[in-house]
Amino acid sequence: MYNIAKAPQQDREILFLNTAAKIGVNAAIIEKDFWVCLSLHYLFHESKWKNSFAFKGGTSLSKGYGLIERFSEDVDLILDWRVLGYSVLEPWKDRSATKQQKYTEEMNHRLQDFLEFEFIPDFQKHFSILIDEPVSVYLSKDDPGTVKLKYPRSYDEESILQEIRLEIGALAAWTPTKMMEIQSYAAECYPDIFVQKTAMILTTTSTRTFWEKATILHQEAMRPGTSMIPSRYSRHYYDLYCMTKKGELIKALENLDLLNQVVDFKMKFYPRGWARYELARAGSLKLVPPQHCLASLRVDYEKMRAMIYGVYPDFEEMMDELNALERIINTVIMEKENVQDLDSKYIRGW
């Protein structure tokens, strides 16, 4: 990968244009995908903290597991909170709601200081050396947990955010994870010109991400009528829909304890009374958005069309399938269904 990063910009541009022509997408997307993969390789193989990260979220579903067909704006990373000076079990200690909130705020402040004064200077210096070109790495003004990387670019494309957003959080569950192989679309199309085509990355399991996404949808289903679903949230509905289509439901239903772990984590570290996380269990889980949010969610989903390079599901179809998925998950407990029987009863033909 680094041999491509060090190549003349004109050569990279030709590579990205040819790859884009093969796949049928914008060359700016191919370029960004290359730099995302290279950044991940650096963080997990070259960085001073290479053993302190785990890869999670939507980008892991596309690059690691091949479960979704959309390009992500962000790279979600978990930072081992021991880097910030905490012991393995310390954050889990029982605290009052007020003390827990203060503890969470303190951890976030420590994270921001670490990113600004240790991680970013180190990343910018050593990544620039490896690619023989200076890059700009800085902390987002809007989100102190997000590090932005301005990569060398060949294109100006307004519809694509031409920077890499590393969303780094310490308050996230580290397990379960597994090693996954990732590679850029350029390396897939032209493997012979890459000295190193792939990178092994420690990645959150797809089953945990399934339940993470499901609990996000539950939260939004409980959103009060006085507020709207945040922008770019339609991606979570698309992701869960695609994961179900790719057969992840059976694995998820066989791991209902993992759903409970996800819920318990959110209730402790990200409590929101209105989200009703205590109901985000098999038997009472909600996935369908409230009526007052449907119109804005549809518009948000239409804006995401350019980032989906595979089949673009119809919005109504997606909502219908999520409605069915909600019934299935709750039926497993309510009717004590055998999980394996669900394949023929509900899922086959989806």
PDB file of C-alpha atoms in Angstrom, residues 120-314:
ATOM      1  CA  ILE A 120      -2.338  13.561  16.612  1.00  0.00           C
ATOM      2  CA  PRO A 121       1.283  14.827  16.687  1.00  0.00           C
ATOM      3  CA  ASP A 122       2.568  11.247  16.526  1.00  0.00           C
ATOM      4  CA  PHE A 123       0.165  10.253  13.733  1.00  0.00           C
ATOM      5  CA  GLN A 124       0.899  13.318  11.612  1.00  0.00           C
ATOM      6  CA  LYS A 125       4.671  12.974  11.951  1.00  0.00           C
ATOM      7  CA  HIS A 126       5.063   9.262  11.282  1.00  0.00           C
ATOM      8  CA  PHE A 127       2.307   8.868   8.678  1.00  0.00           C
ATOM      9  CA  SER A 128       3.814  11.745   6.676  1.00  0.00           C
ATOM     10  CA  ILE A 129       7.226  10.056   6.816  1.00  0.00           C
ATOM     11  CA  LEU A 130       5.807   6.727   5.621  1.00  0.00           C
ATOM     12  CA  ILE A 131       4.103   8.225   2.565  1.00  0.00           C
ATOM     13  CA  ASP A 132       6.832  10.802   1.814  1.00  0.00           C
ATOM     14  CA  GLU A 133       4.295  13.608   1.838  1.00  0.00           C
ATOM     15  CA  PRO A 134       3.018  15.943   4.565  1.00  0.00           C
ATOM     16  CA  VAL A 135      -0.549  15.389   5.723  1.00  0.00           C
ATOM     17  CA  SER A 136      -2.780  17.463   7.968  1.00  0.00           C
ATOM     18  CA  VAL A 137      -4.208  15.732  11.041  1.00  0.00           C
ATOM     19  CA  TYR A 138      -6.280  17.701  13.530  1.00  0.00           C
ATOM     20  CA  LEU A 139      -9.038  17.479  16.115  1.00  0.00           C
ATOM     21  CA  SER A 140     -12.559  18.290  14.962  1.00  0.00           C
ATOM     22  CA  LYS A 141     -13.933  21.547  16.352  1.00  0.00           C
ATOM     23  CA  ASP A 142     -17.444  20.097  16.413  1.00  0.00           C
ATOM     24  CA  ASP A 143     -16.602  16.745  18.007  1.00  0.00           C
ATOM     25  CA  PRO A 144     -13.575  16.481  20.317  1.00  0.00           C
ATOM     26  CA  GLY A 145     -13.562  12.700  19.873  1.00  0.00           C
ATOM     27  CA  THR A 146     -13.083  12.921  16.117  1.00  0.00           C
ATOM     28  CA  VAL A 147      -9.693  13.194  14.423  1.00  0.00           C
ATOM     29  CA  LYS A 148      -9.672  14.434  10.833  1.00  0.00           C
ATOM     30  CA  LEU A 149      -7.078  13.442   8.252  1.00  0.00           C
ATOM     31  CA  LYS A 150      -6.662  15.548   5.116  1.00  0.00           C
ATOM     32  CA  TYR A 151      -5.228  13.061   2.652  1.00  0.00           C
ATOM     33  CA  PRO A 152      -3.509  13.968  -0.642  1.00  0.00           C
ATOM     34  CA  ARG A 153      -6.367  14.155  -3.126  1.00  0.00           C
ATOM     35  CA  SER A 154      -6.678  14.296  -6.863  1.00  0.00           C
ATOM     36  CA  TYR A 155     -10.349  15.251  -7.167  1.00  0.00           C
ATOM     37  CA  ASP A 156     -12.800  17.883  -5.967  1.00  0.00           C
ATOM     38  CA  GLU A 157     -16.165  16.274  -5.332  1.00  0.00           C
ATOM     39  CA  GLU A 158     -18.742  18.208  -3.306  1.00  0.00           C
ATOM     40  CA  SER A 159     -20.971  15.177  -2.659  1.00  0.00           C
ATOM     41  CA  ILE A 160     -18.132  13.305  -0.929  1.00  0.00           C
ATOM     42  CA  LEU A 161     -16.484  14.420   2.284  1.00  0.00           C
ATOM     43  CA  GLN A 162     -12.867  14.398   1.111  1.00  0.00           C
ATOM     44  CA  GLU A 163     -11.287  13.866   4.473  1.00  0.00           C
ATOM     45  CA  ILE A 164     -11.125  10.848   6.748  1.00  0.00           C
ATOM     46  CA  ARG A 165     -12.953  11.145  10.059  1.00  0.00           C
ATOM     47  CA  LEU A 166     -11.539   8.874  12.740  1.00  0.00           C
ATOM     48  CA  GLU A 167     -14.216   8.693  15.416  1.00  0.00           C
ATOM     49  CA  ILE A 168     -12.303   7.432  18.444  1.00  0.00           C
ATOM     50  CA  GLY A 169     -14.049   6.470  21.659  1.00  0.00           C
ATOM     51  CA  ALA A 170     -12.763   4.952  24.876  1.00  0.00           C
ATOM     52  CA  LEU A 171     -16.198   4.262  26.348  1.00  0.00           C
ATOM     53  CA  ALA A 172     -17.019   1.350  24.067  1.00  0.00           C
ATOM     54  CA  ALA A 173     -17.088  -2.400  24.560  1.00  0.00           C
ATOM     55  CA  TRP A 174     -13.883  -4.097  23.439  1.00  0.00           C
ATOM     56  CA  THR A 175     -15.304  -7.598  22.967  1.00  0.00           C
ATOM     57  CA  PRO A 176     -16.064  -9.738  21.108  1.00  0.00           C
ATOM     58  CA  THR A 177     -13.558  -9.039  18.337  1.00  0.00           C
ATOM     59  CA  LYS A 178     -11.803 -11.018  15.612  1.00  0.00           C
ATOM     60  CA  MET A 179      -9.031 -10.443  13.091  1.00  0.00           C
ATOM     61  CA  MET A 180     -10.392  -9.439   9.679  1.00  0.00           C
ATOM     62  CA  GLU A 181      -8.619  -8.856   6.380  1.00  0.00           C
ATOM     63  CA  ILE A 182      -9.302  -5.595   4.582  1.00  0.00           C
ATOM     64  CA  GLN A 183      -8.151  -4.243   1.253  1.00  0.00           C
ATOM     65  CA  SER A 184      -8.895  -1.243  -0.913  1.00  0.00           C
ATOM     66  CA  TYR A 185     -10.983  -1.440  -4.070  1.00  0.00           C
ATOM     67  CA  ALA A 186      -7.913  -0.413  -6.044  1.00  0.00           C
ATOM     68  CA  ALA A 187      -6.008  -3.400  -4.629  1.00  0.00           C
ATOM     69  CA  GLU A 188      -8.907  -5.715  -5.462  1.00  0.00           C
ATOM     70  CA  CYS A 189      -8.914  -4.565  -9.086  1.00  0.00           C
ATOM     71  CA  TYR A 190      -5.140  -4.258  -9.603  1.00  0.00           C
ATOM     72  CA  PRO A 191      -3.451  -6.529  -7.028  1.00  0.00           C
ATOM     73  CA  ASP A 192      -0.210  -6.944  -8.976  1.00  0.00           C
ATOM     74  CA  ILE A 193       0.891  -3.340  -8.533  1.00  0.00           C
ATOM     75  CA  PHE A 194       0.549  -3.425  -4.734  1.00  0.00           C
ATOM     76  CA  VAL A 195       3.530  -4.550  -2.663  1.00  0.00           C
ATOM     77  CA  GLN A 196       1.071  -5.154   0.176  1.00  0.00           C
ATOM     78  CA  LYS A 197      -2.550  -5.637  -0.809  1.00  0.00           C
ATOM     79  CA  THR A 198      -4.264  -6.347   2.506  1.00  0.00           C
ATOM     80  CA  ALA A 199      -4.081  -5.640   6.225  1.00  0.00           C
ATOM     81  CA  MET A 200      -5.259  -7.701   9.190  1.00  0.00           C
ATOM     82  CA  ILE A 201      -7.328  -5.534  11.520  1.00  0.00           C
ATOM     83  CA  LEU A 202      -8.781  -6.329  14.961  1.00  0.00           C
ATOM     84  CA  THR A 203     -12.500  -5.838  14.370  1.00  0.00           C
ATOM     85  CA  THR A 204     -15.669  -5.982  16.441  1.00  0.00           C
ATOM     86  CA  THR A 205     -17.730  -9.032  15.461  1.00  0.00           C
ATOM     87  CA  SER A 206     -20.590  -8.485  13.051  1.00  0.00           C
ATOM     88  CA  THR A 207     -23.009  -9.949  15.612  1.00  0.00           C
ATOM     89  CA  ARG A 208     -22.183  -7.265  18.150  1.00  0.00           C
ATOM     90  CA  THR A 209     -22.556  -4.603  15.462  1.00  0.00           C
ATOM     91  CA  PHE A 210     -25.956  -6.107  14.547  1.00  0.00           C
ATOM     92  CA  TRP A 211     -27.180  -5.545  18.101  1.00  0.00           C
ATOM     93  CA  GLU A 212     -25.487  -2.136  18.316  1.00  0.00           C
ATOM     94  CA  LYS A 213     -27.429  -1.072  15.219  1.00  0.00           C
ATOM     95  CA  ALA A 214     -30.659  -2.631  16.515  1.00  0.00           C
ATOM     96  CA  THR A 215     -30.441  -0.704  19.786  1.00  0.00           C
ATOM     97  CA  ILE A 216     -29.829   2.531  17.874  1.00  0.00           C
ATOM     98  CA  LEU A 217     -33.061   1.872  15.968  1.00  0.00           C
ATOM     99  CA  HIS A 218     -34.840   1.101  19.251  1.00  0.00           C
ATOM    100  CA  GLN A 219     -33.618   4.404  20.668  1.00  0.00           C
ATOM    101  CA  GLU A 220     -34.957   6.259  17.636  1.00  0.00           C
ATOM    102  CA  ALA A 221     -38.275   4.395  17.781  1.00  0.00           C
ATOM    103  CA  MET A 222     -38.690   5.852  21.271  1.00  0.00           C
ATOM    104  CA  ARG A 223     -37.719   9.390  20.246  1.00  0.00           C
ATOM    105  CA  PRO A 224     -40.230  11.956  21.576  1.00  0.00           C
ATOM    106  CA  GLY A 225     -42.501  13.760  19.151  1.00  0.00           C
ATOM    107  CA  THR A 226     -40.787  17.052  19.948  1.00  0.00           C
ATOM    108  CA  SER A 227     -37.485  16.006  18.346  1.00  0.00           C
ATOM    109  CA  MET A 228     -36.282  14.536  15.064  1.00  0.00           C
ATOM    110  CA  ILE A 229     -33.873  11.745  14.150  1.00  0.00           C
ATOM    111  CA  PRO A 230     -30.363  13.203  13.613  1.00  0.00           C
ATOM    112  CA  SER A 231     -29.046  13.613  10.074  1.00  0.00           C
ATOM    113  CA  ARG A 232     -27.237  10.678   8.437  1.00  0.00           C
ATOM    114  CA  TYR A 233     -29.016   8.196  10.727  1.00  0.00           C
ATOM    115  CA  SER A 234     -30.731   6.483   7.800  1.00  0.00           C
ATOM    116  CA  ARG A 235     -27.479   4.558   7.383  1.00  0.00           C
ATOM    117  CA  HIS A 236     -28.291   2.539  10.509  1.00  0.00           C
ATOM    118  CA  TYR A 237     -31.611   1.392   9.023  1.00  0.00           C
ATOM    119  CA  TYR A 238     -29.921   0.472   5.761  1.00  0.00           C
ATOM    120  CA  ASP A 239     -27.134  -1.391   7.566  1.00  0.00           C
ATOM    121  CA  LEU A 240     -29.467  -3.523   9.684  1.00  0.00           C
ATOM    122  CA  TYR A 241     -31.633  -4.276   6.654  1.00  0.00           C
ATOM    123  CA  CYS A 242     -28.599  -5.435   4.660  1.00  0.00           C
ATOM    124  CA  MET A 243     -27.179  -7.482   7.524  1.00  0.00           C
ATOM    125  CA  THR A 244     -30.466  -9.338   7.839  1.00  0.00           C
ATOM    126  CA  LYS A 245     -30.532  -9.983   4.099  1.00  0.00           C
ATOM    127  CA  LYS A 246     -27.019 -11.441   4.333  1.00  0.00           C
ATOM    128  CA  GLY A 247     -28.019 -13.985   6.994  1.00  0.00           C
ATOM    129  CA  GLU A 248     -26.789 -12.260  10.152  1.00  0.00           C
ATOM    130  CA  LEU A 249     -30.135 -12.658  11.933  1.00  0.00           C
ATOM    131  CA  ILE A 250     -29.662 -16.321  12.853  1.00  0.00           C
ATOM    132  CA  LYS A 251     -26.246 -15.603  14.397  1.00  0.00           C
ATOM    133  CA  ALA A 252     -27.709 -12.645  16.273  1.00  0.00           C
ATOM    134  CA  LEU A 253     -30.627 -14.654  17.655  1.00  0.00           C
ATOM    135  CA  GLU A 254     -28.219 -17.312  18.832  1.00  0.00           C
ATOM    136  CA  ASN A 255     -26.432 -14.574  20.788  1.00  0.00           C
ATOM    137  CA  LEU A 256     -29.223 -12.820  22.663  1.00  0.00           C
ATOM    138  CA  ASP A 257     -26.889 -12.478  25.649  1.00  0.00           C
ATOM    139  CA  LEU A 258     -24.858 -10.126  23.468  1.00  0.00           C
ATOM    140  CA  LEU A 259     -27.938  -7.948  22.965  1.00  0.00           C
ATOM    141  CA  ASN A 260     -28.297  -7.752  26.735  1.00  0.00           C
ATOM    142  CA  GLN A 261     -24.619  -6.804  27.072  1.00  0.00           C
ATOM    143  CA  VAL A 262     -25.046  -4.008  24.522  1.00  0.00           C
ATOM    144  CA  VAL A 263     -28.114  -2.711  26.353  1.00  0.00           C
ATOM    145  CA  ASP A 264     -26.449  -2.879  29.771  1.00  0.00           C
ATOM    146  CA  PHE A 265     -23.445  -0.969  28.422  1.00  0.00           C
ATOM    147  CA  LYS A 266     -25.617   1.808  26.984  1.00  0.00           C
ATOM    148  CA  MET A 267     -27.703   2.073  30.143  1.00  0.00           C
ATOM    149  CA  LYS A 268     -24.571   2.545  32.257  1.00  0.00           C
ATOM    150  CA  PHE A 269     -22.433   4.770  30.059  1.00  0.00           C
ATOM    151  CA  TYR A 270     -24.943   6.461  27.705  1.00  0.00           C
ATOM    152  CA  PRO A 271     -28.195   6.718  29.695  1.00  0.00           C
ATOM    153  CA  ARG A 272     -31.125   8.439  28.008  1.00  0.00           C
ATOM    154  CA  GLY A 273     -34.415   8.160  29.836  1.00  0.00           C
ATOM    155  CA  TRP A 274     -36.511   8.690  26.733  1.00  0.00           C
ATOM    156  CA  ALA A 275     -34.667   5.916  24.834  1.00  0.00           C
ATOM    157  CA  ARG A 276     -36.206   3.259  27.123  1.00  0.00           C
ATOM    158  CA  TYR A 277     -33.192   0.978  26.812  1.00  0.00           C
ATOM    159  CA  GLU A 278     -34.708  -1.295  29.456  1.00  0.00           C
ATOM    160  CA  LEU A 279     -37.192  -2.365  26.747  1.00  0.00           C
ATOM    161  CA  ALA A 280     -34.492  -3.023  24.143  1.00  0.00           C
ATOM    162  CA  ARG A 281     -34.654  -6.744  24.780  1.00  0.00           C
ATOM    163  CA  ALA A 282     -35.975  -9.640  22.736  1.00  0.00           C
ATOM    164  CA  GLY A 283     -39.712  -9.498  23.408  1.00  0.00           C
ATOM    165  CA  SER A 284     -40.043  -5.707  23.471  1.00  0.00           C
ATOM    166  CA  LEU A 285     -37.426  -4.397  21.014  1.00  0.00           C
ATOM    167  CA  LYS A 286     -38.575  -1.639  18.649  1.00  0.00           C
ATOM    168  CA  LEU A 287     -36.982  -1.065  15.234  1.00  0.00           C
ATOM    169  CA  VAL A 288     -39.527   0.949  13.241  1.00  0.00           C
ATOM    170  CA  PRO A 289     -39.148   4.755  13.393  1.00  0.00           C
ATOM    171  CA  PRO A 290     -41.998   6.897  14.747  1.00  0.00           C
ATOM    172  CA  GLN A 291     -44.436   8.374  12.252  1.00  0.00           C
ATOM    173  CA  HIS A 292     -43.339  11.955  12.865  1.00  0.00           C
ATOM    174  CA  CYS A 293     -39.793  11.076  11.731  1.00  0.00           C
ATOM    175  CA  LEU A 294     -40.563   9.090   8.569  1.00  0.00           C
ATOM    176  CA  ALA A 295     -40.605  11.999   6.101  1.00  0.00           C
ATOM    177  CA  SER A 296     -37.271  13.450   7.228  1.00  0.00           C
ATOM    178  CA  LEU A 297     -35.736   9.971   7.422  1.00  0.00           C
ATOM    179  CA  ARG A 298     -36.791   9.330   3.819  1.00  0.00           C
ATOM    180  CA  VAL A 299     -35.082  12.554   2.690  1.00  0.00           C
ATOM    181  CA  ASP A 300     -31.977  11.628   4.674  1.00  0.00           C
ATOM    182  CA  TYR A 301     -31.927   8.219   2.992  1.00  0.00           C
ATOM    183  CA  GLU A 302     -32.242   9.757  -0.476  1.00  0.00           C
ATOM    184  CA  LYS A 303     -29.225  11.958   0.269  1.00  0.00           C
ATOM    185  CA  MET A 304     -27.262   8.799   1.043  1.00  0.00           C
ATOM    186  CA  ARG A 305     -27.907   7.285  -2.396  1.00  0.00           C
ATOM    187  CA  ALA A 306     -24.538   8.391  -3.813  1.00  0.00           C
ATOM    188  CA  MET A 307     -22.727   6.460  -1.087  1.00  0.00           C
ATOM    189  CA  ILE A 308     -24.431   3.133  -1.901  1.00  0.00           C
ATOM    190  CA  TYR A 309     -22.578   1.322  -4.662  1.00  0.00           C
ATOM    191  CA  GLY A 310     -24.697  -1.837  -4.620  1.00  0.00           C
ATOM    192  CA  VAL A 311     -28.461  -2.275  -4.720  1.00  0.00           C
ATOM    193  CA  TYR A 312     -30.303   0.763  -3.386  1.00  0.00           C
ATOM    194  CA  PRO A 313     -33.304  -0.662  -1.493  1.00  0.00           C
ATOM    195  CA  ASP A 314     -36.650   1.064  -1.766  1.00  0.00           C
TER     196      ASP A 314
END
